[in-house]
Short mmCIF file of C-alpha atoms (C1' of nucleotides) in Angstrom, two decimals:
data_model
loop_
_atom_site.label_atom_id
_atom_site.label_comp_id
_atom_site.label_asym_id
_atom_site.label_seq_id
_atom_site.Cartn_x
_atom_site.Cartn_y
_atom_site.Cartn_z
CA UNK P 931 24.92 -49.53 8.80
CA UNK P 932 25.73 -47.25 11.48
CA UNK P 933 28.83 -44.96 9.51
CA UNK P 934 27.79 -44.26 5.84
CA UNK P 935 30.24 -41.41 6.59
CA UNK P 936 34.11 -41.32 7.34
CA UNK P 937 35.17 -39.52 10.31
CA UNK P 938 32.77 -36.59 11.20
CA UNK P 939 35.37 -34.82 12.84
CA UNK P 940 37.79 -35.42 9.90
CA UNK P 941 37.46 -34.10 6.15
CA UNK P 942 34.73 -36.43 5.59
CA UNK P 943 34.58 -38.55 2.23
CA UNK P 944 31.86 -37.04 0.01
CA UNK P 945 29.92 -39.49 -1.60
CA UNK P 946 29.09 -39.24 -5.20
CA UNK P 947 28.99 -35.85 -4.81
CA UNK P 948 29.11 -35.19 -8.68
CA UNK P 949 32.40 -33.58 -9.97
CA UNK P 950 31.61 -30.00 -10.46
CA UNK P 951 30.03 -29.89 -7.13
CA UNK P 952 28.06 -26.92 -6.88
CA UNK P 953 28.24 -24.15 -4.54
CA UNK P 954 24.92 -23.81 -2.35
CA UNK P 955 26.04 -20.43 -1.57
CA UNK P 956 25.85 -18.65 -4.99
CA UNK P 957 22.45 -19.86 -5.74
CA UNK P 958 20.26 -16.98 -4.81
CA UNK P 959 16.59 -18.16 -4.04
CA UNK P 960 15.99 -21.95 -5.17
CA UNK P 961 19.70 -23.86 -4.91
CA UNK P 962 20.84 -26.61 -7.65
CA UNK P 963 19.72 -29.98 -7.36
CA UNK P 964 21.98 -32.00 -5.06
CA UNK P 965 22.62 -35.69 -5.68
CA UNK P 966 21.90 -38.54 -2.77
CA UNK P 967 24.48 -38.85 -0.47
CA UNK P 968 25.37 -34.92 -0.67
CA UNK P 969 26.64 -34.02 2.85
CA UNK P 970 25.53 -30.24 3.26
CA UNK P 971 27.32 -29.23 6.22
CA UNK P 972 28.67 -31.53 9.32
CA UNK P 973 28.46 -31.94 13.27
CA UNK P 974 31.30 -29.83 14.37
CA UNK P 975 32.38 -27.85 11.67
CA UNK P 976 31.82 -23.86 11.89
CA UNK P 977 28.38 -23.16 11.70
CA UNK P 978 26.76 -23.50 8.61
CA UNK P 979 23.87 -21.10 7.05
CA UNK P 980 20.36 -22.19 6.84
CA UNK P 981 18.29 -23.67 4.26
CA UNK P 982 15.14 -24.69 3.39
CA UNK P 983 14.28 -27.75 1.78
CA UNK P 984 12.26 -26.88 -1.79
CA UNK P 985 12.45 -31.05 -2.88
CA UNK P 986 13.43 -34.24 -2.03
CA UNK P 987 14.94 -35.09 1.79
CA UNK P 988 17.54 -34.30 4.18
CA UNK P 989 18.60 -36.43 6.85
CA UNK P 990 20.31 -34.55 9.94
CA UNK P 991 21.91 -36.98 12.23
CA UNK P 992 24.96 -36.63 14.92
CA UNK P 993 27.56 -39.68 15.31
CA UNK P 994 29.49 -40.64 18.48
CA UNK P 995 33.18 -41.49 18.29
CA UNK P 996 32.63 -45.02 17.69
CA UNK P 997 30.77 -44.27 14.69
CA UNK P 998 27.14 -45.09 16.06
CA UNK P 999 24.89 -42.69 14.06
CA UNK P 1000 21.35 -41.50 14.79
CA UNK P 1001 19.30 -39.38 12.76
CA UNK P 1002 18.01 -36.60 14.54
CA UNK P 1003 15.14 -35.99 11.83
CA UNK P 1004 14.04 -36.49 8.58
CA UNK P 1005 13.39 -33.46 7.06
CA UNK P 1006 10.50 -32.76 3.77
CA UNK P 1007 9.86 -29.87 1.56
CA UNK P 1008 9.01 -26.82 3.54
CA UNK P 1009 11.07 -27.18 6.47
CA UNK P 1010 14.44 -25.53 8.22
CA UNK P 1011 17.60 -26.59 8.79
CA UNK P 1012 20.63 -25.54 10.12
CA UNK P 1013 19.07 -23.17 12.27
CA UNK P 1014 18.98 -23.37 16.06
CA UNK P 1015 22.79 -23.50 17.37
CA UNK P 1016 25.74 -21.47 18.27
CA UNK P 1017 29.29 -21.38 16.69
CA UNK P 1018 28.98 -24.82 15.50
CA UNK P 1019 26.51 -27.49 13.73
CA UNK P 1020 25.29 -29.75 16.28
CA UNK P 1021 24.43 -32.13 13.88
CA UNK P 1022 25.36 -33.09 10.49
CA UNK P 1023 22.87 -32.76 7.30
CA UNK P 1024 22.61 -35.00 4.10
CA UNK P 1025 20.44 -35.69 1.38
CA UNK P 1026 18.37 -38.56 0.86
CA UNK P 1027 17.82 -38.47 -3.33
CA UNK P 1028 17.93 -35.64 -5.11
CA UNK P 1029 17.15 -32.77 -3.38
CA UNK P 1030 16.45 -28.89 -4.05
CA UNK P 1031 17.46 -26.16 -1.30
CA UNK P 1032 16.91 -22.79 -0.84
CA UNK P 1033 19.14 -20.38 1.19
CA UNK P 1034 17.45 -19.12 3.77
CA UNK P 1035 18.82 -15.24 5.26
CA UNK P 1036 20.11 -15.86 8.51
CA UNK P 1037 17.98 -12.87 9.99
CA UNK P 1038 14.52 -14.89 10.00
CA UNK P 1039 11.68 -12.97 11.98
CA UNK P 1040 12.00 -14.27 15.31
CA UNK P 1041 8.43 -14.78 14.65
CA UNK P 1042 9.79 -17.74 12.43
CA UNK P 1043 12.75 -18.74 13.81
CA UNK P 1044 10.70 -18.95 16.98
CA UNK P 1045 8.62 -20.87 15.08
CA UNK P 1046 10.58 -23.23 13.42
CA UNK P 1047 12.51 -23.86 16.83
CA UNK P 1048 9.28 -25.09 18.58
CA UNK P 1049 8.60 -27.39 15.40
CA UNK P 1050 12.38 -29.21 15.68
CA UNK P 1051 11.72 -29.17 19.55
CA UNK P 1052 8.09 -31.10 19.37
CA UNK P 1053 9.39 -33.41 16.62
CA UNK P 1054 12.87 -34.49 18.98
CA UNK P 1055 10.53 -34.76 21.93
CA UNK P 1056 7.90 -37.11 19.43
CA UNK P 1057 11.73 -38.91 18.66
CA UNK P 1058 12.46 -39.21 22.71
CA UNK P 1059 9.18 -40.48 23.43
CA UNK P 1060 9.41 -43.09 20.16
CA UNK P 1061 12.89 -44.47 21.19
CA UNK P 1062 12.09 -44.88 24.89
CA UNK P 1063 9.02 -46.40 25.02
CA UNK P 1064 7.96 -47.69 21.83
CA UNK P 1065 8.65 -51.12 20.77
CA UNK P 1066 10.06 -52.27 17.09
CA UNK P 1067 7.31 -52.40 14.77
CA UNK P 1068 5.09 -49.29 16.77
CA UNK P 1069 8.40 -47.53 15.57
CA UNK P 1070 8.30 -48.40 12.08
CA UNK P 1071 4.42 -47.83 11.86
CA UNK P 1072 4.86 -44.34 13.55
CA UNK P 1073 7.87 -43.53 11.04
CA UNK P 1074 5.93 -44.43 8.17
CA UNK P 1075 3.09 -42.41 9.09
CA UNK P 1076 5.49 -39.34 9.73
CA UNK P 1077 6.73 -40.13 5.69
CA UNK P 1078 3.43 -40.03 4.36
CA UNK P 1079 2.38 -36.59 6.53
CA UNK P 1080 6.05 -34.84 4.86
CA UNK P 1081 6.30 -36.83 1.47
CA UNK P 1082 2.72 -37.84 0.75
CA UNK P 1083 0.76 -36.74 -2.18
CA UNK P 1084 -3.00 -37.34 -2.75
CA UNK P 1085 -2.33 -40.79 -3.99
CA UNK P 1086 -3.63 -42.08 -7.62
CA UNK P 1087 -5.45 -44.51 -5.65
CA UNK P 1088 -9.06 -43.85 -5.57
CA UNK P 1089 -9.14 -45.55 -1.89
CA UNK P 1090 -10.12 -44.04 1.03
CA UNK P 1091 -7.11 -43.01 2.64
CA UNK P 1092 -4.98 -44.74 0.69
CA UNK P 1093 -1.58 -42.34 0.34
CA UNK P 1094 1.38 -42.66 -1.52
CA UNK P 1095 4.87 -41.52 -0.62
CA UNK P 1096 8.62 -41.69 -2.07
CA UNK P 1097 10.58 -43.50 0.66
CA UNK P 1098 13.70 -41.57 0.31
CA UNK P 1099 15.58 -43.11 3.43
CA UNK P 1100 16.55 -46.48 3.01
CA UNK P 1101 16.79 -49.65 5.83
CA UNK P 1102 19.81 -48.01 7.05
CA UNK P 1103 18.61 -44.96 7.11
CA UNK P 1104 15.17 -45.81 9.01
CA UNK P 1105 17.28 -48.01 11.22
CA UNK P 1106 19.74 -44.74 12.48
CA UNK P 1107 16.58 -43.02 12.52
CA UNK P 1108 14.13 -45.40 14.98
CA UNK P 1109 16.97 -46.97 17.09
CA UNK P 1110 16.72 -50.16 15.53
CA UNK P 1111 19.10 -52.49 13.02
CA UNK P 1112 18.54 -52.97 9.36
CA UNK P 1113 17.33 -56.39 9.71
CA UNK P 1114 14.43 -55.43 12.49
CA UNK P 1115 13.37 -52.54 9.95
CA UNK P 1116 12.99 -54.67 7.21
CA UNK P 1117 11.32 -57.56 9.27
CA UNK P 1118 9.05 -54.95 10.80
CA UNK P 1119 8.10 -53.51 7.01
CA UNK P 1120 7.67 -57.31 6.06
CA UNK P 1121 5.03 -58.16 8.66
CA UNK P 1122 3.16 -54.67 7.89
CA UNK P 1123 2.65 -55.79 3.95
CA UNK P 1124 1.95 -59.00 4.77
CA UNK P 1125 -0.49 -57.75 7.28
CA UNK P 1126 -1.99 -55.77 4.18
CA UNK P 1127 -1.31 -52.63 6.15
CA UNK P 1128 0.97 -50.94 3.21
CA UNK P 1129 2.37 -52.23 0.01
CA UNK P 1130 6.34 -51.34 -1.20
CA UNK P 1131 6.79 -50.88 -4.93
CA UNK P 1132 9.93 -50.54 -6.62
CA UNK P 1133 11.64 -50.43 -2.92
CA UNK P 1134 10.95 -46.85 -2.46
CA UNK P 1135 7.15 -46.06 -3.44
CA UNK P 1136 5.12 -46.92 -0.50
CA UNK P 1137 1.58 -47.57 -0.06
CA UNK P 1138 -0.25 -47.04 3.35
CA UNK P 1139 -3.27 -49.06 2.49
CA UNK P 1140 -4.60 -48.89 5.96
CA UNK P 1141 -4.50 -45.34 7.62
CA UNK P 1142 -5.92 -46.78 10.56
CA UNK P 1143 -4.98 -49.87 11.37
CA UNK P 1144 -1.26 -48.42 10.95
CA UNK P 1145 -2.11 -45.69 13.33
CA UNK P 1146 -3.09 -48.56 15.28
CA UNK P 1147 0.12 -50.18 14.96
CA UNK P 1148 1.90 -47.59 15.84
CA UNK P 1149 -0.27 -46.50 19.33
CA UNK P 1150 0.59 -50.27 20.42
CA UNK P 1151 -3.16 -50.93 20.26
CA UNK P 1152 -3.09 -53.88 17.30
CA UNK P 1153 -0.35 -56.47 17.71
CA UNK P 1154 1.29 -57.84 14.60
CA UNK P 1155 1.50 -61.25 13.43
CA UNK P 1156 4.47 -62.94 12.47
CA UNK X 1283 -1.34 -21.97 36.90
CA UNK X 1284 -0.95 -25.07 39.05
CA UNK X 1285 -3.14 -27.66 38.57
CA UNK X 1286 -3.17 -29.92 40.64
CA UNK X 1287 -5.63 -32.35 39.24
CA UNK X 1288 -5.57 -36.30 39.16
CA UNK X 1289 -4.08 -37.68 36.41
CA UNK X 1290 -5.58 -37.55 33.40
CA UNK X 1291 -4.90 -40.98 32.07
CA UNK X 1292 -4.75 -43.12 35.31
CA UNK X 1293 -5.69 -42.14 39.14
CA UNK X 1294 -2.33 -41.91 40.97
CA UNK X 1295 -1.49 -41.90 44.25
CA UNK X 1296 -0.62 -38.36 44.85
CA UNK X 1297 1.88 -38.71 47.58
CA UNK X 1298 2.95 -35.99 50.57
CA UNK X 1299 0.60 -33.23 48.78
CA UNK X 1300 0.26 -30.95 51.56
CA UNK X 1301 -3.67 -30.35 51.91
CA UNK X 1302 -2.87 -26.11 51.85
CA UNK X 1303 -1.77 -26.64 48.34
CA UNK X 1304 -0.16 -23.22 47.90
CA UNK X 1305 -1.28 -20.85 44.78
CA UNK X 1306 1.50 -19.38 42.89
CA UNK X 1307 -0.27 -16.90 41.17
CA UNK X 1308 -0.27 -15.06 44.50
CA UNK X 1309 3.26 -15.26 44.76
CA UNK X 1310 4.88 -12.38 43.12
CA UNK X 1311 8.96 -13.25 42.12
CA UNK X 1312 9.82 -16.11 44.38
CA UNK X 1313 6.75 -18.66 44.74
CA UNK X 1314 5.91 -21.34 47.56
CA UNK X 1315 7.76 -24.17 48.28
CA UNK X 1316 6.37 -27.15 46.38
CA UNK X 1317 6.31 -30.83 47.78
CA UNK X 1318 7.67 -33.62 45.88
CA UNK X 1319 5.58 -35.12 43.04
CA UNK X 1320 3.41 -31.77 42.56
CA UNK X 1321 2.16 -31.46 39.11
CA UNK X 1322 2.89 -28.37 38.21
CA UNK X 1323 1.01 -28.64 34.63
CA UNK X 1324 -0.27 -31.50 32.55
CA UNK X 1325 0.16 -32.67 29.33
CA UNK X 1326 -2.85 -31.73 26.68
CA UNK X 1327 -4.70 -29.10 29.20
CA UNK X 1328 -4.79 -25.31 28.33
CA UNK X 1329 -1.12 -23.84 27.94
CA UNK X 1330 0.30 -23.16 31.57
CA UNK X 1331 2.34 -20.39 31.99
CA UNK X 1332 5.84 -20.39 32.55
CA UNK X 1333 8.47 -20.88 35.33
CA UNK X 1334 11.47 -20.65 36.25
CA UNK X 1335 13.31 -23.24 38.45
CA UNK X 1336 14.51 -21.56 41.71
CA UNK X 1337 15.70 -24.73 43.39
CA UNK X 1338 14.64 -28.06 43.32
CA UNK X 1339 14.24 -30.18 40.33
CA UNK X 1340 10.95 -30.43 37.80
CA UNK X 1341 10.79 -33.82 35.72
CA UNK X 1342 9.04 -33.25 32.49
CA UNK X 1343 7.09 -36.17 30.53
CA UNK X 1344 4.87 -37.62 28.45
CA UNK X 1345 2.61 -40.42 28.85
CA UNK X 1346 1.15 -42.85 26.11
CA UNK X 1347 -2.32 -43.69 26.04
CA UNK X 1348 -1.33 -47.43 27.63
CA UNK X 1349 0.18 -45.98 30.40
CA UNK X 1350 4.05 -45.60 29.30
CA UNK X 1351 5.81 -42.85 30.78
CA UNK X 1352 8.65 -41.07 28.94
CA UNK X 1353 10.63 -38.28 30.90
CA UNK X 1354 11.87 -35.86 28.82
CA UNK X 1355 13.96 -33.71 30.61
CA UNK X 1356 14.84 -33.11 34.01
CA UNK X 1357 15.32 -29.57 35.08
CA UNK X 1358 17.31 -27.77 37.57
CA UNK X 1359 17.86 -24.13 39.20
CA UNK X 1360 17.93 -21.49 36.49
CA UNK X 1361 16.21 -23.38 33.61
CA UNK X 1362 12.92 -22.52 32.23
CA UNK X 1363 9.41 -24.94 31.86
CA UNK X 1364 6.65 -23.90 29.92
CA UNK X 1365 7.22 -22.70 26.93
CA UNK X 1366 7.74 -23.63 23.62
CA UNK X 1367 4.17 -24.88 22.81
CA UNK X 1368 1.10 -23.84 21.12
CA UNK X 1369 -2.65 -23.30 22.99
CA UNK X 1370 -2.08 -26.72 25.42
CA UNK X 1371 0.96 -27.77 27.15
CA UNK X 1372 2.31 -30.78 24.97
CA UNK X 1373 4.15 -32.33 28.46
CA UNK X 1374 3.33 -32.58 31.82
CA UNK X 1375 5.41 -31.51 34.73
CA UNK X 1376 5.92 -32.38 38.01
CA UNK X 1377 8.29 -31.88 40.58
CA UNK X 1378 10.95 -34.20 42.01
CA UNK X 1379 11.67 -33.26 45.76
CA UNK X 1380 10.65 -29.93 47.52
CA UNK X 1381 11.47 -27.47 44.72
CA UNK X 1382 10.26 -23.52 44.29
CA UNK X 1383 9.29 -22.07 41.34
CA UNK X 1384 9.75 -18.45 40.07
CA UNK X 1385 6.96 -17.32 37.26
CA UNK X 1386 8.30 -15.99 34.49
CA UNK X 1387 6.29 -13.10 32.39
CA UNK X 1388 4.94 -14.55 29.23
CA UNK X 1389 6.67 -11.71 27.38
CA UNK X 1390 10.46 -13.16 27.67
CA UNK X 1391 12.55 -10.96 25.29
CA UNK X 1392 12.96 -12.70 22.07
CA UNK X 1393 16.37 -13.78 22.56
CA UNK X 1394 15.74 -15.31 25.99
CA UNK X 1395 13.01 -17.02 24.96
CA UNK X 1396 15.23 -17.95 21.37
CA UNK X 1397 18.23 -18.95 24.26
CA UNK X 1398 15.92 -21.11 26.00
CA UNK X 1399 14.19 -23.22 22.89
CA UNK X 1400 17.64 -23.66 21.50
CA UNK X 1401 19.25 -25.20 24.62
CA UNK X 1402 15.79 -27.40 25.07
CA UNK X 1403 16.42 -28.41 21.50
CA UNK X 1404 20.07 -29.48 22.15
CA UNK X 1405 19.28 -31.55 25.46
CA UNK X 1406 16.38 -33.06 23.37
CA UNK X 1407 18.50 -33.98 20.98
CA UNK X 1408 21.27 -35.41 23.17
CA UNK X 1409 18.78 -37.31 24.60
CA UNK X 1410 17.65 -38.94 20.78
CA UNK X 1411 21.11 -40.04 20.97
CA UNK X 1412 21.35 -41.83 24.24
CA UNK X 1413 18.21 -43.49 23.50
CA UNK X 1414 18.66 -44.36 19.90
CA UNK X 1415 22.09 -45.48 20.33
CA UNK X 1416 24.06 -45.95 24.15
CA UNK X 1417 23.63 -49.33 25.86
CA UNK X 1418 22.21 -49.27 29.16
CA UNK X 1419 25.36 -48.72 31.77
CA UNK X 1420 26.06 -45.43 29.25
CA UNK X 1421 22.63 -43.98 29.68
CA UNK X 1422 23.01 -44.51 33.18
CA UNK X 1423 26.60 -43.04 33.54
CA UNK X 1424 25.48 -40.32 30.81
CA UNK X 1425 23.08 -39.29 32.90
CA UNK X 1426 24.98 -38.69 35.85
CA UNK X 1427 27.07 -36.86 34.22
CA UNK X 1428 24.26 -34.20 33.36
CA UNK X 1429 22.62 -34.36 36.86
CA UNK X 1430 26.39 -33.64 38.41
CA UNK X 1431 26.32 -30.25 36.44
CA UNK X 1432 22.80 -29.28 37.00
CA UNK X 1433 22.86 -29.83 40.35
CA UNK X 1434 26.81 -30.43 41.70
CA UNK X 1435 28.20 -28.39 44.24
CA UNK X 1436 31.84 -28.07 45.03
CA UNK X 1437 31.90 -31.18 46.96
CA UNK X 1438 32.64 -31.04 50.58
CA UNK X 1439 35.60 -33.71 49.49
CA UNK X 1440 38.69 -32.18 48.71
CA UNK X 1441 39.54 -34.62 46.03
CA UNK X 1442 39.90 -33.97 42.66
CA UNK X 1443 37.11 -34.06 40.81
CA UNK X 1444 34.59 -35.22 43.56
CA UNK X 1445 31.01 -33.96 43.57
CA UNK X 1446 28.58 -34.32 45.28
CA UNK X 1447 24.55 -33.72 44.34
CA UNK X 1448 21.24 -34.43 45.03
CA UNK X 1449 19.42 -37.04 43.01
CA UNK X 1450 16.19 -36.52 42.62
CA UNK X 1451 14.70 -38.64 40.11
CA UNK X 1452 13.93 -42.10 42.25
CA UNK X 1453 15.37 -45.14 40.11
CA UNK X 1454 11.55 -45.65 38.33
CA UNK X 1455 12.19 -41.51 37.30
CA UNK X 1456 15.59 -42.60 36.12
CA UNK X 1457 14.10 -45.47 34.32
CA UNK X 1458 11.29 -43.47 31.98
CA UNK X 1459 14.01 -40.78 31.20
CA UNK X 1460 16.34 -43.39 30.22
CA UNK X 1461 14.65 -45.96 28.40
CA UNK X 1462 15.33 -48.54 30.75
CA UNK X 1463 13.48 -50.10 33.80
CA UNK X 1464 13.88 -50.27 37.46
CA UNK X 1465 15.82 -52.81 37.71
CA UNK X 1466 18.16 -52.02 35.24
CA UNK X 1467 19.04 -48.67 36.87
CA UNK X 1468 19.61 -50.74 39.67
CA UNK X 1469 21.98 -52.65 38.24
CA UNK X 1470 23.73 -50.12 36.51
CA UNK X 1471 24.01 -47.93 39.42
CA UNK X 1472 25.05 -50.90 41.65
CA UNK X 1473 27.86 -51.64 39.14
CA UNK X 1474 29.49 -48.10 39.17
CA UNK X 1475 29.22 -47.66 42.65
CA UNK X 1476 31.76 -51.11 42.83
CA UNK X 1477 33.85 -50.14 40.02
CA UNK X 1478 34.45 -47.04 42.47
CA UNK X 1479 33.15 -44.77 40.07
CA UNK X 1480 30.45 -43.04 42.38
CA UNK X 1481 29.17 -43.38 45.70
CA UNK X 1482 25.73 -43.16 46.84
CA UNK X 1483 24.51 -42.56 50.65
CA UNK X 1484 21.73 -41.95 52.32
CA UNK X 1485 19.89 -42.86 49.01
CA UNK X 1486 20.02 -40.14 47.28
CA UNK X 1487 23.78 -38.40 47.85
CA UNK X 1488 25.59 -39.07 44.73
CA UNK X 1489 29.30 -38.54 44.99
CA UNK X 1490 31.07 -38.65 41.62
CA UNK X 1491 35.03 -40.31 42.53
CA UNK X 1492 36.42 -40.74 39.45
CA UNK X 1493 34.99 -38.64 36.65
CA UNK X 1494 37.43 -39.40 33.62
CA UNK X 1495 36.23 -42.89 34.34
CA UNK X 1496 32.61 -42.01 34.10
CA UNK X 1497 32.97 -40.19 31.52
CA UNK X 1498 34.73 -43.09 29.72
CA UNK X 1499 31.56 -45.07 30.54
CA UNK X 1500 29.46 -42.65 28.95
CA UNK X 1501 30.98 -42.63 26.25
CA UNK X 1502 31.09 -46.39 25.84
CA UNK X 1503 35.20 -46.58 25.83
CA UNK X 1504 35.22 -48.26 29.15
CA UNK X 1505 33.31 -51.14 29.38
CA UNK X 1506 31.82 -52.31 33.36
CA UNK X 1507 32.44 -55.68 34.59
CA UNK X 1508 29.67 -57.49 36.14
"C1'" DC W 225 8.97 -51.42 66.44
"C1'" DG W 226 5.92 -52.40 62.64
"C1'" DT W 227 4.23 -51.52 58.20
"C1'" DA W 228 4.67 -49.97 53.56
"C1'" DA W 229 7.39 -48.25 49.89
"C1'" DT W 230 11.63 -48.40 47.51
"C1'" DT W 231 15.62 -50.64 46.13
"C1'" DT W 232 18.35 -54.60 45.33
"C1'" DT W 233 19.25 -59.13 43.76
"C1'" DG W 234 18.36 -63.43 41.34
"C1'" DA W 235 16.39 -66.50 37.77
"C1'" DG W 236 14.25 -67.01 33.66
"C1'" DG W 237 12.10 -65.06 29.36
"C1'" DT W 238 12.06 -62.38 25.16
"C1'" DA W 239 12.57 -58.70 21.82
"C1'" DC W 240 15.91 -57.28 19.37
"C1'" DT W 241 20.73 -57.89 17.65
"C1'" DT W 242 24.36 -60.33 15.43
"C1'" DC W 243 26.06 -63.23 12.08
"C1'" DA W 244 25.56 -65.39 7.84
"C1'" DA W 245 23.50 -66.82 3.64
"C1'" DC W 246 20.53 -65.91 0.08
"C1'" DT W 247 17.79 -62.84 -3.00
"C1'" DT W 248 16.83 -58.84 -5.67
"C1'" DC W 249 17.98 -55.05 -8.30
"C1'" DA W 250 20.79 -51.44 -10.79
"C1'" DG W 251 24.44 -50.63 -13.39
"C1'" DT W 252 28.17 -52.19 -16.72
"C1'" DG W 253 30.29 -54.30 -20.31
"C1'" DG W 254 30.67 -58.28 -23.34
"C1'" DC E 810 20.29 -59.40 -24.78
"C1'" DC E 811 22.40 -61.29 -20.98
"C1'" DA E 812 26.18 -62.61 -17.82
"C1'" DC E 813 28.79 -60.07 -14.23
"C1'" DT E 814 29.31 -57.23 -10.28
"C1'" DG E 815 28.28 -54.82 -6.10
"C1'" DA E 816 25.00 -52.68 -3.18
"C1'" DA E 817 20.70 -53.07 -0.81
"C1'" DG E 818 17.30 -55.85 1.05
"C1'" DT E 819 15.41 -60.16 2.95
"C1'" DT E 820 15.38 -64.24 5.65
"C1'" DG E 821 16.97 -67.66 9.03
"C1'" DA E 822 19.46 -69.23 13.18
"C1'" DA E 823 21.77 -68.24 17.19
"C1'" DG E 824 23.29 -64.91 20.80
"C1'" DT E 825 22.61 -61.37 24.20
"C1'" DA E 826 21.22 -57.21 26.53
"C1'" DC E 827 17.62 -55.95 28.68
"C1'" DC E 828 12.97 -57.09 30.59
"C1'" DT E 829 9.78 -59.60 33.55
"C1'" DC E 830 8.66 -61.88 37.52
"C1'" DA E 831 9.59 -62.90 42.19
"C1'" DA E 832 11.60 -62.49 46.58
"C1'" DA E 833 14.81 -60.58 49.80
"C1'" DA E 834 16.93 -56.45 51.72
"C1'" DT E 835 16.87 -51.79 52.83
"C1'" DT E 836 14.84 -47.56 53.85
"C1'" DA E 837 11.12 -44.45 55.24
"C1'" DC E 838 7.74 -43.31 58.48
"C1'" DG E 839 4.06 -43.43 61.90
#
DNA sequence: CGTAATTTTGAGGTACTTCAACTTCAGTGG
DNA sequence: CCACTGAAGTTGAAGTACCTCAAAATTACG
């Protein structure tokens, strides 16, 4: 699962990208609502302007020649992107299910650009310390505690701390993301229901049934039965 | 401010501290000389000012609660440590080899300071993808790469190509910045050097020999026999 | 020269990957 | 409604890259 995408450096194929694709640019405040799979701008190209996302998820990821692919973040309503680089994107965008952006002037404050900068830098340096030191499932526990801060809502659940989120990456996805392969993702997620720790629903509506315990998964401080 | 303090998690040895620890508040543009393995600021105490990197080489890192060490960045002459963070310092840092410090006013102009975030973002960032996704002897060749431009000099050897640095980070510092262990690094290291890819003397005088071919390790289109 | 720390090297173990088969689910058309 | 198809996910078995453990070799230092 490592290229969903052709060629980064080449006109990339666009993936049901629906046929009157619309143009990001005309929309004035709150964009159209982009199918899954949309690529918003890629690693490479001339830079791209900046958006925020209103709804739904955008995946920003860079790919090495080979086609290896790692996300670079997961990105939830409220937050930047394309912001932070020179001439070029660093990193490619796409969304995850339908999602709503907003352009975003390219003179921020620097009071928020400085802002959103330190975010993306804490959350990469968070990434670093999960892919070189963490092992498989403390990756997946930390990653689905990082959905359910972004995506969460209050849960219908009456349950204390019970919170409900739409997964909008899928094993691939999670796998670029965490360093992993689809098959140790979907173990991992295995042995956390069957530990009672979260419940899946439909394959994307996830239950964390056990803030802690997770949290406690994902510090390396509870093991995890096979 | 310097604080010297144990660490916060485990005691460590605090090697070759020299018992006049020097203060570099009282040091106006160009501070002491610091000894190897001074910490210069830890992670989760009240925000430390910041510095600029005179000569030497600081390691930044965070530690899990368990003990795990993740480096994530080294730094060389001209770049910047401190800043970026909210009221406490979200890494620790420490210094690799006898390395002098220049304080920086916390008042950089907004585009400095928007310079310096940006190009910690992008070596953050590089280094999600080296951990997510490069195989050991590519980390290890990756990362001499980047040490070779922050602290190469023209290389005494007229050959093409040739240079020379210091390496600072020991092979345990190379380890928790690359994901790997000891031993690994070892290995890795061990391996280039007989491929005639880089020489090592004295223990810690790299000499890069053949760069293309370094790079092609890096990049994961040459492969390393045993 | 002697001791300790670091690095190297080897042998064996394991967490994760790879490969492959099976299952589930969404969409489509009969 | 239900077979048919393809994509996504799950599960199992086997392989391997890296880790762990241990010891030897090298280096650093008094």
């Amino acid at each position: 699962m490592l290229q969903m995408l052709a060629n980064p450096a080449a006109p990339p194929a666009f993936p049901r990208v629906s046929p009157t694709a619309p143009d990001l640019r005309s929309a004035s405040l709150s964009g159209p609502l982009l199918p899954p799979r949309t690529v918003v701008f890629l690693e490479g190209l001339a830079r791209s302007p900046q958006y925020r996302v209103v709804d739904g998820c955008i995946a920003t990821a860079q790919t090495l020649s080979d086609g290896r692919r790692q996300i670079i973040d997961l990105v939830g309503p409220g937050r930047l992107i394309g912001l932070g680089f020179g001439d070029q994107n660093r990193y490619s965008a796409e969304t995850l299910g339908f999602t709503r952006l907003e352009l975003v002037p390219d003179s921020l404050t620097p009071g928020e650009r400085d802002q959103a900068l330190s975010e993306m830098l804490a959350r990469s340096q968070s990434l670093v310390m999960l892919l070189g030191r963490k092992t498989a499932p403390e990756r997946v526990a930390s990653a689905l505690i990082d959905l359910a801060l972004q995506f969460g809502r209050p849960a219908r659940d009456r349950k204390r701390g019970a919170e409900t989120f739409h997964l909008y990456p899928t094993r691939g996805d999670l796998a670029d993301w965490l360093g992993l392969t689809i098959e140790t993702v979907s173990r991992c997620l295995t042995r956390l229901k069957k530990a009672g720790l979260i419940d899946i629903r439909h394959g994307d509506l996830v239950t964390v049934l056990d803030q802690r315990e997770l949290a406690g998964v994902a510090a390396g401080d509870r093991a995890l039965s096979n």
